[in-house]
Protein backbone atom coordinates (compact mmCIF):
# COMPACT_ATOMS: atom_id res chain seq x y z
CA UNK A 1 0.00 0.00 0.00
CA UNK A 2 1.28 3.45 -0.95
CA UNK A 3 1.95 5.99 1.79
CA UNK A 4 -0.10 9.13 0.96
CA UNK A 5 0.98 11.19 3.94
CA UNK A 6 2.87 14.39 3.21
CA UNK A 7 5.99 14.89 5.22
CA UNK A 8 6.45 18.08 7.19
CA UNK A 9 9.58 18.85 5.15
CA UNK A 10 7.70 18.54 1.85
CA UNK A 11 4.86 20.70 3.17
CA UNK A 12 7.29 23.44 4.24
CA UNK A 13 9.09 23.30 0.88
CA UNK A 14 5.81 23.86 -0.93
CA UNK A 15 4.85 26.73 1.34
CA UNK A 16 8.24 28.43 0.87
CA UNK A 17 7.99 28.13 -2.91
CA UNK A 18 4.58 29.80 -2.80
CA UNK A 19 5.83 32.58 -0.53
CA UNK A 20 8.59 33.41 -2.99
CA UNK A 21 6.48 33.13 -6.13
CA UNK A 22 3.67 35.48 -5.06
CA UNK A 23 5.84 38.55 -4.31
CA UNK A 24 7.88 37.97 -7.48
CA UNK A 25 4.71 37.92 -9.59
CA UNK A 26 3.48 41.08 -7.86
CA UNK A 27 6.78 42.86 -8.56
CA UNK A 28 6.68 41.89 -12.24
CA UNK A 29 3.09 43.11 -12.57
CA UNK A 30 3.87 46.40 -10.80
CA UNK A 31 6.91 47.02 -13.01
CA UNK A 32 4.89 46.39 -16.17
CA UNK A 33 2.18 48.77 -14.97
CA UNK A 34 4.71 51.47 -14.12
CA UNK A 35 6.55 51.34 -17.46
CA UNK A 36 6.17 54.71 -19.18
CA UNK A 37 4.15 54.84 -22.36
CA UNK A 38 4.82 56.73 -25.55
CA UNK A 39 3.23 60.15 -25.34
CA UNK A 40 0.26 60.68 -27.62
CA UNK A 41 0.67 63.54 -30.09
CA UNK A 42 -2.83 64.66 -29.08
CA UNK A 43 -1.85 64.87 -25.39
CA UNK A 44 -2.38 68.52 -24.31
CA UNK A 45 1.25 68.75 -23.12
CA UNK A 46 2.49 67.43 -26.46
CA UNK A 47 0.23 69.79 -28.40
CA UNK A 48 1.40 72.75 -26.31
CA UNK A 49 4.97 72.10 -27.46
CA UNK A 50 4.00 71.05 -31.01
CA UNK A 51 5.55 67.62 -30.37
CA UNK A 52 5.51 65.14 -33.26
CA UNK A 53 6.80 61.57 -33.33
CA UNK A 54 8.47 62.24 -36.68
CA UNK A 55 10.51 65.45 -37.03
CA UNK A 56 10.25 65.14 -40.82
CA UNK A 57 6.57 66.06 -40.49
CA UNK A 58 7.25 69.38 -38.75
CA UNK A 59 5.67 72.32 -40.51
CA UNK A 60 8.76 74.51 -40.88
CA UNK A 61 6.62 77.51 -41.85
CA UNK A 62 4.71 77.30 -38.57
CA UNK A 63 7.84 76.48 -36.52
CA UNK A 64 10.48 79.03 -37.48
CA UNK A 65 13.08 77.56 -35.10
CA UNK A 66 12.96 74.12 -36.73
CA UNK A 67 15.93 73.07 -38.84
CA UNK A 68 16.56 69.76 -40.60
CA UNK A 69 18.40 67.32 -38.34
CA UNK A 70 16.81 68.50 -35.11
CA UNK A 71 15.39 65.42 -33.39
CA UNK A 72 14.81 64.33 -29.81
CA UNK A 73 17.88 62.11 -30.01
CA UNK A 74 20.18 65.16 -30.22
CA UNK A 75 18.16 67.40 -27.88
CA UNK A 76 19.49 68.38 -24.47
CA UNK A 77 16.20 67.29 -22.83
CA UNK A 78 16.35 63.73 -24.17
CA UNK A 79 17.56 61.14 -21.64
CA UNK A 80 16.90 58.04 -23.72
CA UNK A 81 19.57 55.46 -24.46
CA UNK A 82 21.58 56.14 -27.62
CA UNK A 83 20.34 53.99 -30.46
CA UNK A 84 16.96 53.26 -28.87
CA UNK A 85 13.87 54.17 -30.86
CA UNK A 86 12.32 56.06 -28.00
CA UNK A 87 13.20 57.35 -24.56
CA UNK A 88 12.43 59.79 -21.80
CA UNK A 89 12.33 63.55 -22.13
CA UNK A 90 12.54 66.00 -19.25
CA UNK A 91 9.65 67.96 -20.73
CA UNK A 92 7.23 65.03 -20.51
CA UNK A 93 7.79 63.26 -17.18
CA UNK A 94 6.46 59.72 -17.06
CA UNK A 95 6.13 59.51 -20.85
CA UNK A 96 8.39 58.47 -23.71
CA UNK A 97 9.13 60.36 -26.90
CA UNK A 98 10.40 59.02 -30.20
CA UNK A 99 14.13 59.45 -30.81
CA UNK A 100 13.23 60.92 -34.20
CA UNK A 101 10.56 63.19 -32.74
CA UNK A 102 10.70 66.94 -32.23
CA UNK A 103 9.07 69.76 -30.31
CA UNK A 104 9.48 73.51 -30.27
CA UNK A 105 11.75 73.66 -27.20
CA UNK A 106 14.44 71.58 -28.89
CA UNK A 107 18.01 72.62 -27.91
CA UNK A 108 21.16 70.94 -29.22
CA UNK A 109 22.68 68.51 -26.73
CA UNK A 110 26.26 69.49 -25.78
CA UNK A 111 28.70 67.63 -27.98
CA UNK A 112 26.03 66.69 -30.54
CA UNK A 113 26.07 67.93 -34.13
CA UNK A 114 23.33 68.55 -36.65
S1 LIG B 1 12.30 68.72 -25.47
FE1 LIG B 1 13.71 67.78 -26.91
S2 LIG B 1 13.65 65.59 -26.43
FE2 LIG B 1 11.86 66.53 -25.52
S3 LIG B 1 10.23 66.28 -27.04
FE3 LIG B 1 11.16 68.29 -27.34
S4 LIG B 1 12.73 67.95 -28.90
FE4 LIG B 1 12.17 65.95 -28.09
mmCIF file of N, CA and C and ligand atoms in Angstrom:
data_model
loop_
_atom_site.group_PDB
_atom_site.id
_atom_site.type_symbol
_atom_site.label_atom_id
_atom_site.label_comp_id
_atom_site.label_asym_id
_atom_site.label_seq_id
_atom_site.Cartn_x
_atom_site.Cartn_y
_atom_site.Cartn_z
ATOM 1 N N UNK A 1 0.830 -1.181 0.000
ATOM 2 C CA UNK A 1 0.000 0.000 0.000
ATOM 3 C C UNK A 1 0.882 1.255 0.000
ATOM 4 N N UNK A 2 0.491 2.221 -0.803
ATOM 5 C CA UNK A 2 1.275 3.448 -0.955
ATOM 6 C C UNK A 2 1.019 4.406 0.202
ATOM 7 N N UNK A 3 2.067 5.018 0.693
ATOM 8 C CA UNK A 3 1.951 5.988 1.788
ATOM 9 C C UNK A 3 1.577 7.351 1.208
ATOM 10 N N UNK A 4 0.384 7.866 1.519
ATOM 11 C CA UNK A 4 -0.102 9.132 0.958
ATOM 12 C C UNK A 4 0.100 10.306 1.906
ATOM 13 N N UNK A 5 0.751 10.084 2.999
ATOM 14 C CA UNK A 5 0.981 11.190 3.936
ATOM 15 C C UNK A 5 2.040 12.132 3.373
ATOM 16 N N UNK A 6 1.897 13.384 3.647
ATOM 17 C CA UNK A 6 2.866 14.389 3.207
ATOM 18 C C UNK A 6 3.774 14.704 4.383
ATOM 19 N N UNK A 7 5.048 14.622 4.133
ATOM 20 C CA UNK A 7 5.987 14.887 5.216
ATOM 21 C C UNK A 7 5.993 16.379 5.549
ATOM 22 N N UNK A 8 6.374 16.684 6.758
ATOM 23 C CA UNK A 8 6.448 18.081 7.190
ATOM 24 C C UNK A 8 7.449 18.857 6.316
ATOM 25 N N UNK A 9 8.562 18.199 5.980
ATOM 26 C CA UNK A 9 9.578 18.855 5.146
ATOM 27 C C UNK A 9 9.001 19.231 3.783
ATOM 28 N N UNK A 10 8.280 18.300 3.184
ATOM 29 C CA UNK A 10 7.702 18.544 1.851
ATOM 30 C C UNK A 10 6.645 19.655 1.924
ATOM 31 N N UNK A 11 5.878 19.671 2.977
ATOM 32 C CA UNK A 11 4.857 20.699 3.168
ATOM 33 C C UNK A 11 5.513 22.078 3.306
ATOM 34 N N UNK A 12 6.586 22.168 4.062
ATOM 35 C CA UNK A 12 7.292 23.441 4.239
ATOM 36 C C UNK A 12 7.944 23.904 2.943
ATOM 37 N N UNK A 13 8.482 22.931 2.167
ATOM 38 C CA UNK A 13 9.091 23.297 0.881
ATOM 39 C C UNK A 13 8.050 23.914 -0.041
ATOM 40 N N UNK A 14 6.883 23.341 -0.080
ATOM 41 C CA UNK A 14 5.813 23.861 -0.932
ATOM 42 C C UNK A 14 5.369 25.245 -0.496
ATOM 43 N N UNK A 15 5.266 25.433 0.813
ATOM 44 C CA UNK A 15 4.845 26.734 1.335
ATOM 45 C C UNK A 15 5.878 27.802 1.023
ATOM 46 N N UNK A 16 7.170 27.464 1.150
ATOM 47 C CA UNK A 16 8.236 28.433 0.873
ATOM 48 C C UNK A 16 8.252 28.807 -0.608
ATOM 49 N N UNK A 17 8.034 27.848 -1.476
ATOM 50 C CA UNK A 17 7.992 28.129 -2.906
ATOM 51 C C UNK A 17 6.868 29.117 -3.207
ATOM 52 N N UNK A 18 5.722 28.906 -2.602
ATOM 53 C CA UNK A 18 4.579 29.798 -2.800
ATOM 54 C C UNK A 18 4.856 31.185 -2.267
ATOM 55 N N UNK A 19 5.517 31.272 -1.123
ATOM 56 C CA UNK A 19 5.826 32.578 -0.526
ATOM 57 C C UNK A 19 6.770 33.390 -1.400
ATOM 58 N N UNK A 20 7.661 32.721 -2.111
ATOM 59 C CA UNK A 20 8.594 33.413 -2.987
ATOM 60 C C UNK A 20 7.909 33.791 -4.296
ATOM 61 N N UNK A 21 7.087 32.910 -4.823
ATOM 62 C CA UNK A 21 6.482 33.135 -6.135
ATOM 63 C C UNK A 21 5.481 34.293 -6.128
ATOM 64 N N UNK A 22 4.698 34.441 -5.086
ATOM 65 C CA UNK A 22 3.666 35.483 -5.061
ATOM 66 C C UNK A 22 4.270 36.881 -5.088
ATOM 67 N N UNK A 23 5.252 37.205 -4.214
ATOM 68 C CA UNK A 23 5.842 38.550 -4.308
ATOM 69 C C UNK A 23 6.545 38.795 -5.635
ATOM 70 N N UNK A 24 7.193 37.790 -6.199
ATOM 71 C CA UNK A 24 7.878 37.965 -7.478
ATOM 72 C C UNK A 24 6.873 38.316 -8.570
ATOM 73 N N UNK A 25 5.743 37.638 -8.589
ATOM 74 C CA UNK A 25 4.713 37.922 -9.588
ATOM 75 C C UNK A 25 4.158 39.332 -9.394
ATOM 76 N N UNK A 26 3.982 39.742 -8.138
ATOM 77 C CA UNK A 26 3.475 41.085 -7.865
ATOM 78 C C UNK A 26 4.463 42.143 -8.330
ATOM 79 N N UNK A 27 5.759 41.900 -8.123
ATOM 80 C CA UNK A 27 6.779 42.856 -8.564
ATOM 81 C C UNK A 27 6.787 42.991 -10.073
ATOM 82 N N UNK A 28 6.689 41.872 -10.778
ATOM 83 C CA UNK A 28 6.682 41.893 -12.240
ATOM 84 C C UNK A 28 5.467 42.665 -12.741
ATOM 85 N N UNK A 29 4.305 42.424 -12.150
ATOM 86 C CA UNK A 29 3.088 43.107 -12.571
ATOM 87 C C UNK A 29 3.190 44.601 -12.298
ATOM 88 N N UNK A 30 3.747 44.980 -11.139
ATOM 89 C CA UNK A 30 3.873 46.399 -10.798
ATOM 90 C C UNK A 30 4.832 47.096 -11.746
ATOM 91 N N UNK A 31 5.941 46.432 -12.097
ATOM 92 C CA UNK A 31 6.914 47.019 -13.007
ATOM 93 C C UNK A 31 6.303 47.231 -14.387
ATOM 94 N N UNK A 32 5.529 46.266 -14.864
ATOM 95 C CA UNK A 32 4.885 46.395 -16.169
ATOM 96 C C UNK A 32 3.897 47.545 -16.160
ATOM 97 N N UNK A 33 3.165 47.700 -15.061
ATOM 98 C CA UNK A 33 2.176 48.766 -14.975
ATOM 99 C C UNK A 33 2.844 50.130 -14.886
ATOM 100 N N UNK A 34 4.042 50.200 -14.312
ATOM 101 C CA UNK A 34 4.713 51.469 -14.117
ATOM 102 C C UNK A 34 5.547 51.888 -15.320
ATOM 103 N N UNK A 35 5.739 51.006 -16.298
ATOM 104 C CA UNK A 35 6.553 51.336 -17.460
ATOM 105 C C UNK A 35 5.928 52.508 -18.201
ATOM 106 N N UNK A 36 6.729 53.549 -18.488
ATOM 107 C CA UNK A 36 6.169 54.707 -19.176
ATOM 108 C C UNK A 36 5.720 54.362 -20.598
ATOM 109 N N UNK A 37 4.698 55.058 -21.025
ATOM 110 C CA UNK A 37 4.146 54.839 -22.356
ATOM 111 C C UNK A 37 4.563 55.980 -23.279
ATOM 112 N N UNK A 38 4.542 55.709 -24.548
ATOM 113 C CA UNK A 38 4.825 56.732 -25.553
ATOM 114 C C UNK A 38 3.758 57.824 -25.462
ATOM 115 N N UNK A 39 4.190 59.057 -25.428
ATOM 116 C CA UNK A 39 3.232 60.153 -25.344
ATOM 117 C C UNK A 39 2.401 60.206 -26.629
ATOM 118 N N UNK A 40 1.162 60.541 -26.471
ATOM 119 C CA UNK A 40 0.262 60.681 -27.622
ATOM 120 C C UNK A 40 0.435 62.094 -28.180
ATOM 121 N N UNK A 41 0.513 62.209 -29.488
ATOM 122 C CA UNK A 41 0.670 63.540 -30.089
ATOM 123 C C UNK A 41 -0.510 64.448 -29.760
ATOM 124 N N UNK A 42 -1.654 63.852 -29.412
ATOM 125 C CA UNK A 42 -2.830 64.662 -29.082
ATOM 126 C C UNK A 42 -2.900 65.002 -27.588
ATOM 127 N N UNK A 43 -1.934 64.529 -26.811
ATOM 128 C CA UNK A 43 -1.854 64.873 -25.393
ATOM 129 C C UNK A 43 -1.722 66.402 -25.299
ATOM 130 N N UNK A 44 -2.460 67.052 -24.405
ATOM 131 C CA UNK A 44 -2.379 68.521 -24.310
ATOM 132 C C UNK A 44 -0.953 69.041 -24.111
ATOM 133 N N UNK A 45 -0.144 68.318 -23.336
ATOM 134 C CA UNK A 45 1.247 68.754 -23.121
ATOM 135 C C UNK A 45 2.038 68.664 -24.421
ATOM 136 N N UNK A 46 1.805 67.596 -25.184
ATOM 137 C CA UNK A 46 2.493 67.425 -26.463
ATOM 138 C C UNK A 46 2.046 68.501 -27.454
ATOM 139 N N UNK A 47 0.761 68.769 -27.478
ATOM 140 C CA UNK A 47 0.230 69.791 -28.398
ATOM 141 C C UNK A 47 0.781 71.172 -28.043
ATOM 142 N N UNK A 48 0.907 71.441 -26.751
ATOM 143 C CA UNK A 48 1.400 72.750 -26.312
ATOM 144 C C UNK A 48 2.808 73.013 -26.822
ATOM 145 N N UNK A 49 3.589 71.946 -26.987
ATOM 146 C CA UNK A 49 4.965 72.103 -27.463
ATOM 147 C C UNK A 49 5.117 71.664 -28.916
ATOM 148 N N UNK A 50 3.999 71.444 -29.587
ATOM 149 C CA UNK A 50 4.000 71.045 -31.008
ATOM 150 C C UNK A 50 4.807 69.772 -31.232
ATOM 151 N N UNK A 51 4.788 68.867 -30.243
ATOM 152 C CA UNK A 51 5.552 67.621 -30.366
ATOM 153 C C UNK A 51 4.976 66.721 -31.458
ATOM 154 N N UNK A 52 5.883 66.139 -32.250
ATOM 155 C CA UNK A 52 5.509 65.145 -33.260
ATOM 156 C C UNK A 52 6.459 63.957 -33.136
ATOM 157 N N UNK A 53 5.957 62.760 -33.395
ATOM 158 C CA UNK A 53 6.799 61.565 -33.329
ATOM 159 C C UNK A 53 7.857 61.566 -34.435
ATOM 160 N N UNK A 54 7.577 62.240 -35.523
ATOM 161 C CA UNK A 54 8.473 62.244 -36.676
ATOM 162 C C UNK A 54 8.825 63.689 -37.043
ATOM 163 N N UNK A 55 10.070 64.074 -36.774
ATOM 164 C CA UNK A 55 10.508 65.446 -37.030
ATOM 165 C C UNK A 55 10.364 65.825 -38.505
ATOM 166 N N UNK A 56 10.368 64.831 -39.391
ATOM 167 C CA UNK A 56 10.246 65.142 -40.821
ATOM 168 C C UNK A 56 8.871 65.708 -41.160
ATOM 169 N N UNK A 57 7.924 65.556 -40.238
ATOM 170 C CA UNK A 57 6.574 66.060 -40.491
ATOM 171 C C UNK A 57 6.336 67.449 -39.901
ATOM 172 N N UNK A 58 7.401 68.046 -39.343
ATOM 173 C CA UNK A 58 7.253 69.375 -38.749
ATOM 174 C C UNK A 58 6.962 70.391 -39.860
ATOM 175 N N UNK A 59 5.996 71.243 -39.584
ATOM 176 C CA UNK A 59 5.666 72.316 -40.513
ATOM 177 C C UNK A 59 6.664 73.447 -40.252
ATOM 178 N N UNK A 60 7.696 73.524 -41.082
ATOM 179 C CA UNK A 60 8.761 74.508 -40.878
ATOM 180 C C UNK A 60 8.227 75.941 -40.951
ATOM 181 N N UNK A 61 7.183 76.162 -41.736
ATOM 182 C CA UNK A 61 6.624 77.509 -41.851
ATOM 183 C C UNK A 61 5.979 77.943 -40.538
ATOM 184 N N UNK A 62 5.372 76.984 -39.845
ATOM 185 C CA UNK A 62 4.713 77.298 -38.574
ATOM 186 C C UNK A 62 5.666 77.226 -37.385
ATOM 187 N N UNK A 63 6.844 76.635 -37.600
ATOM 188 C CA UNK A 63 7.838 76.479 -36.525
ATOM 189 C C UNK A 63 9.174 77.035 -37.013
ATOM 190 N N UNK A 64 9.316 78.340 -36.903
ATOM 191 C CA UNK A 64 10.475 79.029 -37.478
ATOM 192 C C UNK A 64 11.807 78.548 -36.906
ATOM 193 N N UNK A 65 11.822 78.001 -35.706
ATOM 194 C CA UNK A 65 13.084 77.559 -35.104
ATOM 195 C C UNK A 65 13.527 76.189 -35.619
ATOM 196 N N UNK A 66 12.627 75.476 -36.274
ATOM 197 C CA UNK A 66 12.958 74.120 -36.729
ATOM 198 C C UNK A 66 13.959 74.148 -37.887
ATOM 199 N N UNK A 67 14.957 73.277 -37.757
ATOM 200 C CA UNK A 67 15.929 73.067 -38.840
ATOM 201 C C UNK A 67 16.073 71.573 -39.063
ATOM 202 N N UNK A 68 16.339 71.180 -40.288
ATOM 203 C CA UNK A 68 16.561 69.764 -40.599
ATOM 204 C C UNK A 68 17.634 69.182 -39.692
ATOM 205 N N UNK A 69 17.417 68.000 -39.202
ATOM 206 C CA UNK A 69 18.397 67.325 -38.340
ATOM 207 C C UNK A 69 18.074 67.445 -36.863
ATOM 208 N N UNK A 70 17.213 68.376 -36.507
ATOM 209 C CA UNK A 70 16.805 68.503 -35.106
ATOM 210 C C UNK A 70 15.842 67.366 -34.774
ATOM 211 N N UNK A 71 16.238 66.529 -33.843
ATOM 212 C CA UNK A 71 15.393 65.420 -33.388
ATOM 213 C C UNK A 71 15.612 65.253 -31.882
ATOM 214 N N UNK A 72 14.701 64.557 -31.263
ATOM 215 C CA UNK A 72 14.810 64.333 -29.814
ATOM 216 C C UNK A 72 16.160 63.719 -29.449
ATOM 217 N N UNK A 73 16.626 62.825 -30.284
ATOM 218 C CA UNK A 73 17.877 62.114 -30.014
ATOM 219 C C UNK A 73 19.063 63.053 -29.794
ATOM 220 N N UNK A 74 19.061 64.233 -30.409
ATOM 221 C CA UNK A 74 20.178 65.158 -30.219
ATOM 222 C C UNK A 74 19.756 66.407 -29.444
ATOM 223 N N UNK A 75 18.673 66.292 -28.692
ATOM 224 C CA UNK A 75 18.161 67.399 -27.878
ATOM 225 C C UNK A 75 18.677 67.265 -26.444
ATOM 226 N N UNK A 76 18.968 68.370 -25.838
ATOM 227 C CA UNK A 76 19.487 68.375 -24.465
ATOM 228 C C UNK A 76 18.502 67.770 -23.464
ATOM 229 N N UNK A 77 17.218 67.800 -23.772
ATOM 230 C CA UNK A 77 16.201 67.294 -22.833
ATOM 231 C C UNK A 77 15.993 65.788 -22.932
ATOM 232 N N UNK A 78 16.559 65.168 -23.941
ATOM 233 C CA UNK A 78 16.355 63.728 -24.168
ATOM 234 C C UNK A 78 17.292 62.928 -23.286
ATOM 235 N N UNK A 79 16.745 61.970 -22.539
ATOM 236 C CA UNK A 79 17.556 61.136 -21.641
ATOM 237 C C UNK A 79 17.484 59.667 -22.044
ATOM 238 N N UNK A 80 16.996 59.412 -23.245
ATOM 239 C CA UNK A 80 16.901 58.037 -23.724
ATOM 240 C C UNK A 80 18.270 57.463 -24.049
ATOM 241 N N UNK A 81 18.340 56.156 -24.128
ATOM 242 C CA UNK A 81 19.573 55.455 -24.461
ATOM 243 C C UNK A 81 19.895 55.660 -25.938
ATOM 244 N N UNK A 82 21.164 55.958 -26.227
ATOM 245 C CA UNK A 82 21.581 56.143 -27.616
ATOM 246 C C UNK A 82 21.255 54.897 -28.431
ATOM 247 N N UNK A 83 20.671 55.100 -29.580
ATOM 248 C CA UNK A 83 20.341 53.986 -30.465
ATOM 249 C C UNK A 83 18.962 53.401 -30.231
ATOM 250 N N UNK A 84 18.314 53.763 -29.128
ATOM 251 C CA UNK A 84 16.960 53.259 -28.866
ATOM 252 C C UNK A 84 15.963 54.077 -29.686
ATOM 253 N N UNK A 85 14.882 53.499 -30.046
ATOM 254 C CA UNK A 85 13.870 54.172 -30.858
ATOM 255 C C UNK A 85 13.078 55.218 -30.113
ATOM 256 N N UNK A 86 13.058 55.108 -28.807
ATOM 257 C CA UNK A 86 12.321 56.064 -27.996
ATOM 258 C C UNK A 86 12.939 56.121 -26.610
ATOM 259 N N UNK A 87 12.635 57.189 -25.892
ATOM 260 C CA UNK A 87 13.205 57.349 -24.559
ATOM 261 C C UNK A 87 12.516 58.475 -23.818
ATOM 262 N N UNK A 88 13.035 58.771 -22.651
ATOM 263 C CA UNK A 88 12.428 59.792 -21.801
ATOM 264 C C UNK A 88 12.894 61.187 -22.203
ATOM 265 N N UNK A 89 12.038 62.139 -21.875
ATOM 266 C CA UNK A 89 12.326 63.550 -22.128
ATOM 267 C C UNK A 89 11.959 64.302 -20.855
ATOM 268 N N UNK A 90 12.812 65.227 -20.467
ATOM 269 C CA UNK A 90 12.543 65.997 -19.248
ATOM 270 C C UNK A 90 11.271 66.836 -19.356
ATOM 271 N N UNK A 91 10.842 67.128 -20.549
ATOM 272 C CA UNK A 91 9.654 67.961 -20.725
ATOM 273 C C UNK A 91 8.356 67.175 -20.536
ATOM 274 N N UNK A 92 8.431 65.865 -20.637
ATOM 275 C CA UNK A 92 7.230 65.031 -20.512
ATOM 276 C C UNK A 92 7.480 63.918 -19.492
ATOM 277 N N UNK A 93 7.516 64.272 -18.211
ATOM 278 C CA UNK A 93 7.788 63.263 -17.176
ATOM 279 C C UNK A 93 6.796 62.108 -17.223
ATOM 280 N N UNK A 94 7.324 60.899 -17.098
ATOM 281 C CA UNK A 94 6.464 59.718 -17.064
ATOM 282 C C UNK A 94 6.016 59.247 -18.433
ATOM 283 N N UNK A 95 6.492 59.899 -19.482
ATOM 284 C CA UNK A 95 6.133 59.508 -20.853
ATOM 285 C C UNK A 95 7.410 59.326 -21.666
ATOM 286 N N UNK A 96 7.271 58.643 -22.786
ATOM 287 C CA UNK A 96 8.390 58.469 -23.709
ATOM 288 C C UNK A 96 8.141 59.288 -24.965
ATOM 289 N N UNK A 97 9.223 59.684 -25.598
ATOM 290 C CA UNK A 97 9.127 60.359 -26.895
ATOM 291 C C UNK A 97 9.943 59.547 -27.897
ATOM 292 N N UNK A 98 9.653 59.721 -29.150
ATOM 293 C CA UNK A 98 10.399 59.023 -30.196
ATOM 294 C C UNK A 98 11.762 59.701 -30.386
ATOM 295 N N UNK A 99 12.793 58.907 -30.593
ATOM 296 C CA UNK A 99 14.135 59.454 -30.813
ATOM 297 C C UNK A 99 14.153 60.373 -32.030
ATOM 298 N N UNK A 100 13.295 60.103 -32.991
ATOM 299 C CA UNK A 100 13.234 60.923 -34.204
ATOM 300 C C UNK A 100 12.117 61.958 -34.135
ATOM 301 N N UNK A 101 11.602 62.191 -32.925
ATOM 302 C CA UNK A 101 10.561 63.195 -32.739
ATOM 303 C C UNK A 101 11.138 64.595 -32.629
ATOM 304 N N UNK A 102 10.274 65.542 -32.357
ATOM 305 C CA UNK A 102 10.703 66.938 -32.232
ATOM 306 C C UNK A 102 9.607 67.737 -31.542
ATOM 307 N N UNK A 103 10.036 68.770 -30.824
ATOM 308 C CA UNK A 103 9.070 69.755 -30.308
ATOM 309 C C UNK A 103 9.745 71.117 -30.314
ATOM 310 N N UNK A 104 8.967 72.157 -30.058
ATOM 311 C CA UNK A 104 9.483 73.511 -30.266
ATOM 312 C C UNK A 104 10.431 74.023 -29.186
ATOM 313 N N UNK A 105 10.742 73.229 -28.169
ATOM 314 C CA UNK A 105 11.754 73.664 -27.205
ATOM 315 C C UNK A 105 13.068 72.901 -27.406
ATOM 316 N N UNK A 106 13.216 72.314 -28.582
ATOM 317 C CA UNK A 106 14.438 71.576 -28.891
ATOM 318 C C UNK A 106 15.659 72.483 -28.721
ATOM 319 N N UNK A 107 16.716 71.936 -28.067
ATOM 320 C CA UNK A 107 18.009 72.622 -27.912
ATOM 321 C C UNK A 107 19.094 71.571 -28.136
ATOM 322 N N UNK A 108 20.107 71.898 -28.908
ATOM 323 C CA UNK A 108 21.164 70.945 -29.224
ATOM 324 C C UNK A 108 21.865 70.462 -27.958
ATOM 325 N N UNK A 109 21.990 69.148 -27.849
ATOM 326 C CA UNK A 109 22.685 68.508 -26.729
ATOM 327 C C UNK A 109 24.178 68.852 -26.831
ATOM 328 N N UNK A 110 24.816 69.205 -25.716
ATOM 329 C CA UNK A 110 26.262 69.494 -25.776
ATOM 330 C C UNK A 110 27.039 68.329 -26.390
ATOM 331 N N UNK A 111 27.888 68.639 -27.329
ATOM 332 C CA UNK A 111 28.703 67.629 -27.984
ATOM 333 C C UNK A 111 28.051 67.020 -29.208
ATOM 334 N N UNK A 112 26.744 67.245 -29.375
ATOM 335 C CA UNK A 112 26.032 66.693 -30.544
ATOM 336 C C UNK A 112 26.178 67.651 -31.722
ATOM 337 N N UNK A 113 26.007 67.118 -32.912
ATOM 338 C CA UNK A 113 26.074 67.933 -34.127
ATOM 339 C C UNK A 113 24.836 67.691 -34.949
ATOM 340 N N UNK A 114 24.465 68.706 -35.722
ATOM 341 C CA UNK A 114 23.331 68.545 -36.647
ATOM 342 C C UNK A 114 23.807 67.969 -37.942
HETATM 343 S S1 LIG B 1 12.304 68.721 -25.471
HETATM 344 FE FE1 LIG B 1 13.714 67.780 -26.913
HETATM 345 S S2 LIG B 1 13.650 65.592 -26.429
HETATM 346 FE FE2 LIG B 1 11.856 66.525 -25.518
HETATM 347 S S3 LIG B 1 10.232 66.276 -27.037
HETATM 348 FE FE3 LIG B 1 11.156 68.293 -27.336
HETATM 349 S S4 LIG B 1 12.725 67.946 -28.904
HETATM 350 FE FE4 LIG B 1 12.171 65.946 -28.087
#
